C-alpha cells in the first residue's frame, strides 16, 4: 500500500541514514519498526491483542468539518496545532 506520512525532518534524515548504513530501504526500516512497535506480522507465535474500538456519543462532526476532504482536515489541524 502506498500512503503519505508526515515526519520531522531530522527523524527522516536519521531514518534514511539508518537504512543506508544497513543496506536496506527506508520502507523496510519503517515496516519493521511498525511491526515491532505494534506487535503485528513480525512474530507468528504471538498474536497482537485487539484493542477496543472507542465509542463517542454526540450529534456528528463539528460545524465546518468535511470528512471527505483530507486537505481541509489537514488545514484545520495545522491551524489548531501549528505546522509540523
Coordinates of C-alpha atoms in Angstrom, one line a residue:
X1 CA 0.0 0.0 0.0
X2 CA 1.2 3.5 -0.7
X3 CA 0.5 6.3 1.7
X4 CA 1.8 9.7 2.8
X5 CA 3.3 10.1 6.3
X6 CA 4.5 13.4 7.8
X7 CA 7.7 13.1 9.8
X8 CA 10.0 15.7 11.4
X9 CA 12.9 16.5 9.0
X10 CA 15.6 15.3 11.5
X11 CA 13.8 11.9 12.0
X12 CA 13.6 11.4 8.3
X13 CA 17.4 12.1 7.9
X14 CA 18.2 9.7 10.7
X15 CA 15.9 7.0 9.3
X16 CA 17.4 7.3 5.8
X17 CA 20.9 7.2 7.2
X18 CA 20.0 4.1 9.3
X19 CA 18.6 2.4 6.2
X20 CA 21.6 3.2 4.1
X21 CA 24.1 2.0 6.8
X22 CA 22.3 -1.3 6.8
X23 CA 22.0 -1.6 3.0
X24 CA 18.2 -1.7 3.1
X25 CA 15.3 0.6 2.1
X26 CA 13.5 3.3 4.1
X27 CA 10.3 1.3 3.5
X28 CA 11.8 -1.8 5.1
X29 CA 13.0 0.2 8.1
X30 CA 9.6 1.8 8.6
X31 CA 7.8 -1.5 8.2
X32 CA 10.0 -3.4 10.6
X33 CA 9.7 -0.5 13.1
X34 CA 6.0 -0.5 13.0
X35 CA 5.8 -4.3 13.3
X36 CA 8.0 -4.2 16.4
X37 CA 6.0 -1.3 17.9
X38 CA 2.5 -2.6 17.4
X39 CA 3.4 -6.4 17.5
X40 CA 1.8 -7.3 14.2
X41 CA 3.1 -9.5 11.5
X42 CA 6.6 -10.0 12.9
X43 CA 6.2 -12.8 15.4
X44 CA 3.9 -15.6 14.1
X45 CA 3.7 -17.2 17.6
X46 CA 2.3 -14.2 19.3
X47 CA -1.0 -12.6 18.2
X48 CA -1.5 -8.9 18.9
X49 CA -4.2 -8.2 21.4
X50 CA -7.1 -6.5 19.7
X51 CA -7.8 -3.1 21.2
X52 CA -11.4 -2.0 21.9
X53 CA -12.9 0.4 19.4
X54 CA -13.6 3.8 21.1
X55 CA -17.2 4.9 21.1
X56 CA -18.1 8.5 21.0
X57 CA -21.6 9.9 21.6
X58 CA -22.7 13.1 20.1
X59 CA -24.5 14.6 17.2
X60 CA -21.9 14.2 14.5
X61 CA -19.0 16.2 13.3
X62 CA -18.3 19.8 14.4
X63 CA -19.5 22.6 12.1
X64 CA -17.1 23.2 9.2
X65 CA -15.6 19.7 9.3
X66 CA -15.7 17.9 5.9
X67 CA -14.7 14.3 6.3
X68 CA -14.5 13.8 2.5
X69 CA -11.7 16.4 2.1
X70 CA -8.3 15.4 3.5
X71 CA -6.8 18.8 2.6
X72 CA -9.4 20.7 4.6
X73 CA -8.9 18.4 7.5
X74 CA -5.2 18.9 7.4
X75 CA -5.6 22.7 7.1
X76 CA -7.9 22.7 10.1
X77 CA -5.5 20.5 12.1
X78 CA -2.5 22.7 11.3
X79 CA -4.4 25.8 12.2
X80 CA -5.1 24.4 15.6
X81 CA -1.7 22.8 16.3
X82 CA 0.6 24.8 14.1
X83 CA 2.7 23.3 11.2
X84 CA 4.9 20.4 12.0

